[in-house]
mmCIF file of C-alpha atoms in Angstrom:
data_model
loop_
_atom_site.group_PDB
_atom_site.id
_atom_site.type_symbol
_atom_site.label_atom_id
_atom_site.label_comp_id
_atom_site.label_asym_id
_atom_site.label_seq_id
_atom_site.Cartn_x
_atom_site.Cartn_y
_atom_site.Cartn_z
ATOM 1 C CA MET A 1 -50.849 124.240 145.714
ATOM 2 C CA LEU A 2 -51.398 127.080 143.270
ATOM 3 C CA THR A 3 -48.228 129.179 143.412
ATOM 4 C CA LYS A 4 -47.784 130.740 140.008
ATOM 5 C CA TYR A 5 -49.661 132.495 137.245
ATOM 6 C CA ASN A 6 -52.256 130.138 135.798
ATOM 7 C CA ASN A 7 -53.071 130.836 132.176
ATOM 8 C CA ASP A 8 -56.142 128.584 132.237
ATOM 9 C CA ILE A 9 -57.680 130.645 135.021
ATOM 10 C CA GLN A 10 -57.116 133.858 133.080
ATOM 11 C CA ILE A 11 -58.739 132.349 129.982
ATOM 12 C CA LEU A 12 -61.780 131.356 132.017
ATOM 13 C CA ARG A 13 -61.978 134.808 133.591
ATOM 14 C CA GLY A 14 -61.847 136.456 130.193
ATOM 15 C CA TYR A 15 -64.499 134.075 128.885
ATOM 16 C CA SER A 16 -66.713 134.863 131.889
ATOM 17 C CA ILE A 17 -66.356 138.633 131.510
ATOM 18 C CA LEU A 18 -67.148 138.392 127.807
ATOM 19 C CA LEU A 19 -70.325 136.421 128.486
ATOM 20 C CA VAL A 20 -71.565 138.938 131.043
ATOM 21 C CA LEU A 21 -70.757 141.941 128.832
ATOM 22 C CA LEU A 22 -72.542 140.447 125.833
ATOM 23 C CA PHE A 23 -75.547 139.690 128.027
ATOM 24 C CA HIS A 24 -75.776 143.262 129.322
ATOM 25 C CA LEU A 25 -75.362 144.634 125.798
ATOM 26 C CA ASN A 26 -78.354 142.522 124.731
ATOM 27 C CA ILE A 27 -76.349 140.828 121.998
ATOM 28 C CA PRO A 28 -78.421 138.146 120.220
ATOM 29 C CA PHE A 29 -77.758 134.519 121.257
ATOM 30 C CA PHE A 30 -76.246 135.603 124.596
ATOM 31 C CA SER A 31 -79.409 135.811 126.681
ATOM 32 C CA ASN A 32 -77.784 133.342 129.112
ATOM 33 C CA GLY A 33 -74.542 135.317 129.319
ATOM 34 C CA TYR A 34 -75.125 135.958 133.016
ATOM 35 C CA LEU A 35 -73.799 132.406 133.504
ATOM 36 C CA GLY A 36 -70.381 134.052 133.330
ATOM 37 C CA VAL A 37 -70.899 134.919 136.996
ATOM 38 C CA ASP A 38 -71.428 131.232 137.770
ATOM 39 C CA ILE A 39 -68.068 130.499 136.169
ATOM 40 C CA PHE A 40 -66.486 133.138 138.397
ATOM 41 C CA PHE A 41 -67.903 131.407 141.465
ATOM 42 C CA VAL A 42 -66.448 128.086 140.349
ATOM 43 C CA ILE A 43 -63.094 129.746 139.714
ATOM 44 C CA SER A 44 -63.178 131.265 143.212
ATOM 45 C CA GLY A 45 -63.833 127.875 144.761
ATOM 46 C CA TYR A 46 -60.890 126.464 142.846
ATOM 47 C CA LEU A 47 -58.550 129.312 143.753
ATOM 48 C CA MET A 48 -59.474 129.515 147.436
ATOM 49 C CA PHE A 49 -59.066 125.782 147.958
ATOM 50 C CA SER A 50 -55.708 126.037 146.164
ATOM 51 C CA LEU A 51 -54.438 129.061 148.106
ATOM 52 C CA TYR A 52 -55.779 128.409 151.604
ATOM 53 C CA GLN A 53 -53.369 127.074 154.213
ATOM 54 C CA GLU A 54 -54.699 126.122 157.630
ATOM 55 C CA LYS A 55 -51.624 127.433 159.441
ATOM 56 C CA GLN A 56 -51.756 130.817 157.705
ATOM 57 C CA ILE A 57 -55.392 131.876 158.131
ATOM 58 C CA VAL A 58 -54.561 135.486 159.025
ATOM 59 C CA ASN A 59 -52.255 135.815 156.029
ATOM 60 C CA PHE A 60 -54.987 134.341 153.813
ATOM 61 C CA TYR A 61 -57.469 137.017 154.865
ATOM 62 C CA ILE A 62 -54.925 139.850 154.681
ATOM 63 C CA LYS A 63 -54.181 138.956 151.055
ATOM 64 C CA ARG A 64 -57.898 138.724 150.206
ATOM 65 C CA ALA A 65 -58.561 142.082 151.868
ATOM 66 C CA ASN A 66 -55.647 143.830 150.124
ATOM 67 C CA ARG A 67 -56.785 142.483 146.775
ATOM 68 C CA ILE A 68 -60.473 143.338 147.057
ATOM 69 C CA LEU A 69 -61.336 145.973 149.647
ATOM 70 C CA PRO A 70 -59.497 149.101 148.392
ATOM 71 C CA ALA A 71 -61.192 149.024 144.980
ATOM 72 C CA PHE A 72 -64.446 147.872 146.588
ATOM 73 C CA PHE A 73 -64.715 150.914 148.873
ATOM 74 C CA ILE A 74 -63.453 153.340 146.233
ATOM 75 C CA ILE A 75 -66.225 152.227 143.860
ATOM 76 C CA ILE A 76 -68.828 152.775 146.572
ATOM 77 C CA LEU A 77 -67.479 156.230 147.430
ATOM 78 C CA ILE A 78 -67.278 157.376 143.788
ATOM 79 C CA THR A 79 -70.799 156.111 143.132
ATOM 80 C CA ILE A 80 -72.173 158.065 146.093
ATOM 81 C CA LEU A 81 -70.388 161.257 145.015
ATOM 82 C CA ILE A 82 -71.601 161.033 141.415
ATOM 83 C CA SER A 83 -75.127 160.218 142.561
ATOM 84 C CA LEU A 84 -75.185 163.440 144.576
ATOM 85 C CA PHE A 85 -75.114 165.368 141.308
ATOM 86 C CA ILE A 86 -77.090 163.199 138.882
ATOM 87 C CA ALA A 87 -79.679 161.330 140.952
ATOM 88 C CA ASN A 88 -83.026 162.534 142.228
ATOM 89 C CA TYR A 89 -83.984 162.225 145.894
ATOM 90 C CA PHE A 90 -85.555 158.771 145.530
ATOM 91 C CA ASP A 91 -82.670 157.345 143.513
ATOM 92 C CA PHE A 92 -80.044 158.807 145.837
ATOM 93 C CA ASN A 93 -81.717 157.171 148.827
ATOM 94 C CA SER A 94 -81.640 153.920 146.893
ATOM 95 C CA VAL A 95 -77.897 154.339 146.272
ATOM 96 C CA MET A 96 -77.319 154.972 149.971
ATOM 97 C CA ARG A 97 -79.199 151.784 150.889
ATOM 98 C CA GLN A 98 -77.149 149.862 148.349
ATOM 99 C CA SER A 99 -73.966 151.381 149.793
ATOM 100 C CA ILE A 100 -74.849 150.433 153.363
ATOM 101 C CA PHE A 101 -75.568 146.835 152.404
ATOM 102 C CA SER A 102 -72.319 146.752 150.411
ATOM 103 C CA ILE A 103 -70.216 148.151 153.269
ATOM 104 C CA LEU A 104 -71.634 145.395 155.469
ATOM 105 C CA PHE A 105 -70.551 142.880 152.789
ATOM 106 C CA ILE A 106 -74.121 141.776 152.111
ATOM 107 C CA PRO A 107 -75.025 143.653 148.884
ATOM 108 C CA ASN A 108 -76.637 140.475 147.552
ATOM 109 C CA ILE A 109 -79.047 140.539 150.514
ATOM 110 C CA GLY A 110 -79.863 144.174 149.807
ATOM 111 C CA PHE A 111 -80.696 143.536 146.162
ATOM 112 C CA TRP A 112 -82.629 140.398 147.070
ATOM 113 C CA TYR A 113 -84.706 142.527 149.436
ATOM 114 C CA GLU A 114 -85.302 145.226 146.820
ATOM 115 C CA ASN A 115 -86.021 143.328 143.620
ATOM 116 C CA SER A 116 -84.774 140.991 140.929
ATOM 117 C CA TYR A 117 -81.390 141.321 139.221
ATOM 118 C CA PHE A 118 -83.182 141.444 135.881
ATOM 119 C CA ASP A 119 -85.553 144.286 136.853
ATOM 120 C CA LYS A 120 -84.340 147.399 135.032
ATOM 121 C CA SER A 121 -86.888 149.798 136.502
ATOM 122 C CA LEU A 122 -84.798 150.757 139.548
ATOM 123 C CA PHE A 123 -81.635 152.853 139.766
ATOM 124 C CA LYS A 124 -78.975 150.307 140.798
ATOM 125 C CA PRO A 125 -75.460 151.572 140.016
ATOM 126 C CA LEU A 126 -73.964 149.191 142.599
ATOM 127 C CA LEU A 127 -75.774 146.105 141.364
ATOM 128 C CA HIS A 128 -72.541 144.533 140.130
ATOM 129 C CA LEU A 129 -71.369 144.235 143.752
ATOM 130 C CA TRP A 130 -73.942 141.532 144.513
ATOM 131 C CA SER A 131 -71.617 138.820 143.221
ATOM 132 C CA LEU A 132 -68.653 140.204 145.144
ATOM 133 C CA GLY A 133 -70.785 140.031 148.289
ATOM 134 C CA ILE A 134 -71.311 136.318 147.674
ATOM 135 C CA GLU A 135 -67.577 135.886 147.030
ATOM 136 C CA ILE A 136 -66.713 137.569 150.335
ATOM 137 C CA GLN A 137 -69.243 135.445 152.199
ATOM 138 C CA PHE A 138 -67.584 132.383 150.704
ATOM 139 C CA TYR A 139 -64.142 133.581 151.813
ATOM 140 C CA LEU A 140 -65.445 133.869 155.366
ATOM 141 C CA ILE A 141 -66.460 130.210 155.550
ATOM 142 C CA VAL A 142 -63.434 128.690 153.786
ATOM 143 C CA PRO A 143 -61.775 127.728 157.129
ATOM 144 C CA LEU A 144 -65.042 126.124 158.236
ATOM 145 C CA LEU A 145 -65.224 124.081 155.030
ATOM 146 C CA PHE A 146 -61.643 122.886 155.535
ATOM 147 C CA PHE A 147 -62.519 121.928 159.107
ATOM 148 C CA PHE A 148 -65.486 119.865 157.927
ATOM 149 C CA ARG A 149 -63.425 118.227 155.212
ATOM 150 C CA LYS A 150 -60.695 117.328 157.687
ATOM 151 C CA TYR A 151 -62.849 115.865 160.464
ATOM 152 C CA PHE A 152 -66.016 114.701 158.713
ATOM 153 C CA LYS A 153 -65.495 112.485 155.695
ATOM 154 C CA HIS A 154 -67.684 113.324 152.697
ATOM 155 C CA SER A 155 -69.036 116.419 154.475
ATOM 156 C CA LEU A 156 -68.409 118.678 151.462
ATOM 157 C CA ILE A 157 -70.253 116.250 149.210
ATOM 158 C CA ILE A 158 -73.224 116.394 151.562
ATOM 159 C CA ILE A 159 -73.069 120.211 151.678
ATOM 160 C CA PHE A 160 -72.845 120.308 147.884
ATOM 161 C CA PHE A 161 -76.010 118.254 147.406
ATOM 162 C CA ILE A 162 -77.911 120.161 150.080
ATOM 163 C CA SER A 163 -76.977 123.448 148.379
ATOM 164 C CA ILE A 164 -77.731 122.433 144.794
ATOM 165 C CA ILE A 165 -80.991 120.644 145.626
ATOM 166 C CA SER A 166 -82.135 123.615 147.709
ATOM 167 C CA CYS A 167 -81.161 125.971 144.886
ATOM 168 C CA PHE A 168 -83.305 124.224 142.295
ATOM 169 C CA LEU A 169 -86.220 123.724 144.668
ATOM 170 C CA VAL A 170 -86.237 127.401 145.650
ATOM 171 C CA LEU A 171 -85.852 128.380 141.984
ATOM 172 C CA HIS A 172 -89.470 127.367 141.376
ATOM 173 C CA ILE A 173 -90.705 129.318 144.402
ATOM 174 C CA SER A 174 -88.563 132.449 144.384
ATOM 175 C CA PRO A 175 -86.062 132.749 141.494
ATOM 176 C CA LYS A 176 -84.424 135.854 142.960
ATOM 177 C CA THR A 177 -83.748 133.964 146.197
ATOM 178 C CA SER A 178 -81.876 131.200 144.396
ATOM 179 C CA PHE A 179 -80.034 133.929 142.468
ATOM 180 C CA PHE A 180 -78.921 136.179 145.344
ATOM 181 C CA ILE A 181 -78.643 134.063 148.497
ATOM 182 C CA PHE A 182 -75.201 132.632 149.226
ATOM 183 C CA PRO A 183 -76.045 129.161 150.633
ATOM 184 C CA LEU A 184 -77.947 128.443 147.412
ATOM 185 C CA ARG A 185 -74.813 129.350 145.429
ATOM 186 C CA LEU A 186 -72.336 127.433 147.567
ATOM 187 C CA TRP A 187 -72.468 124.359 145.332
ATOM 188 C CA GLU A 188 -70.827 126.344 142.525
ATOM 189 C CA PHE A 189 -67.800 127.138 144.694
ATOM 190 C CA LEU A 190 -67.631 123.486 145.706
ATOM 191 C CA ILE A 191 -67.415 122.438 142.046
ATOM 192 C CA GLY A 192 -64.186 124.446 141.913
ATOM 193 C CA ALA A 193 -63.020 122.866 145.169
ATOM 194 C CA TRP A 194 -63.709 119.455 143.671
ATOM 195 C CA GLY A 195 -61.527 120.430 140.709
ATOM 196 C CA VAL A 196 -58.613 121.013 143.108
ATOM 197 C CA THR A 197 -59.186 117.628 144.727
ATOM 198 C CA LEU A 198 -59.191 115.901 141.355
ATOM 199 C CA ILE A 199 -56.106 117.659 140.059
ATOM 200 C CA ASN A 200 -54.170 116.941 143.269
ATOM 201 C CA SER A 201 -55.249 113.309 143.435
ATOM 202 C CA GLU A 202 -52.248 110.993 143.794
ATOM 203 C CA ARG A 203 -53.682 108.547 141.273
ATOM 204 C CA ILE A 204 -54.263 111.295 138.740
ATOM 205 C CA GLN A 205 -50.801 112.739 139.340
ATOM 206 C CA LYS A 206 -49.238 109.287 138.985
ATOM 207 C CA TYR A 207 -50.878 108.415 135.687
ATOM 208 C CA LYS A 208 -51.035 111.978 134.389
ATOM 209 C CA ILE A 209 -54.719 111.664 133.568
ATOM 210 C CA LEU A 210 -55.158 115.405 133.822
ATOM 211 C CA ASN A 211 -53.169 118.166 132.204
ATOM 212 C CA SER A 212 -53.254 121.949 132.522
ATOM 213 C CA LYS A 213 -56.196 122.158 130.119
ATOM 214 C CA PHE A 214 -58.443 119.922 132.198
ATOM 215 C CA PHE A 215 -59.728 122.724 134.374
ATOM 216 C CA ASN A 216 -61.193 124.686 131.455
ATOM 217 C CA ILE A 217 -62.894 121.612 130.008
ATOM 218 C CA PHE A 218 -64.150 120.493 133.411
ATOM 219 C CA ILE A 219 -65.730 123.816 134.352
ATOM 220 C CA ILE A 220 -67.334 124.575 130.993
ATOM 221 C CA SER A 221 -68.682 121.030 130.675
ATOM 222 C CA SER A 222 -70.135 121.191 134.182
ATOM 223 C CA LEU A 223 -71.963 124.423 133.447
ATOM 224 C CA ILE A 224 -73.284 123.185 130.103
ATOM 225 C CA ALA A 225 -74.588 120.038 131.803
ATOM 226 C CA LEU A 226 -76.424 122.139 134.373
#
């Protein structure tokens, strides 16, 4: 169980943010910096499988909501207010559509419907919320994943392979679909969940095969391999 400040997680978060910032700033050699978001998804899988307790589901969701929703809605409101003054009619309507999808916790679906993440021709001030939408969708199914893991042996392994195979198959048909749609991203969260399983393994704990630095090495190596 993850009960205290984890320095490794903070290092990974900082590394992820740096990658994304360098990508958006068009810094040379960081054209794949958007992979920082993938690291965030893996971290979320690790954290949620560490923090979730089956007998405290309500408390789990209250903590998630208190941590995310206030800032989430404030960002949407501020964006709408600023857009009233700086955006033209077409762009403001676009912001309102983005806001509606975001309030429904499906901003990733909204941006999938509109266009690609990498298309810079549209006014998309709320684009950064697409990943948070996927995070929230993952939070909603965490109890279901625990249920499957408890009653159906190897179910998460099966879900992992279905998700990752589907992701790469769809990538060749519709890249934006593999980018924005949650089920095709689920395998990344499950990598983090697998990290929890490994770290908490009795055999690993007994022989001290893993230390506090394993998580960083494990995640980065996994992403490089992919």
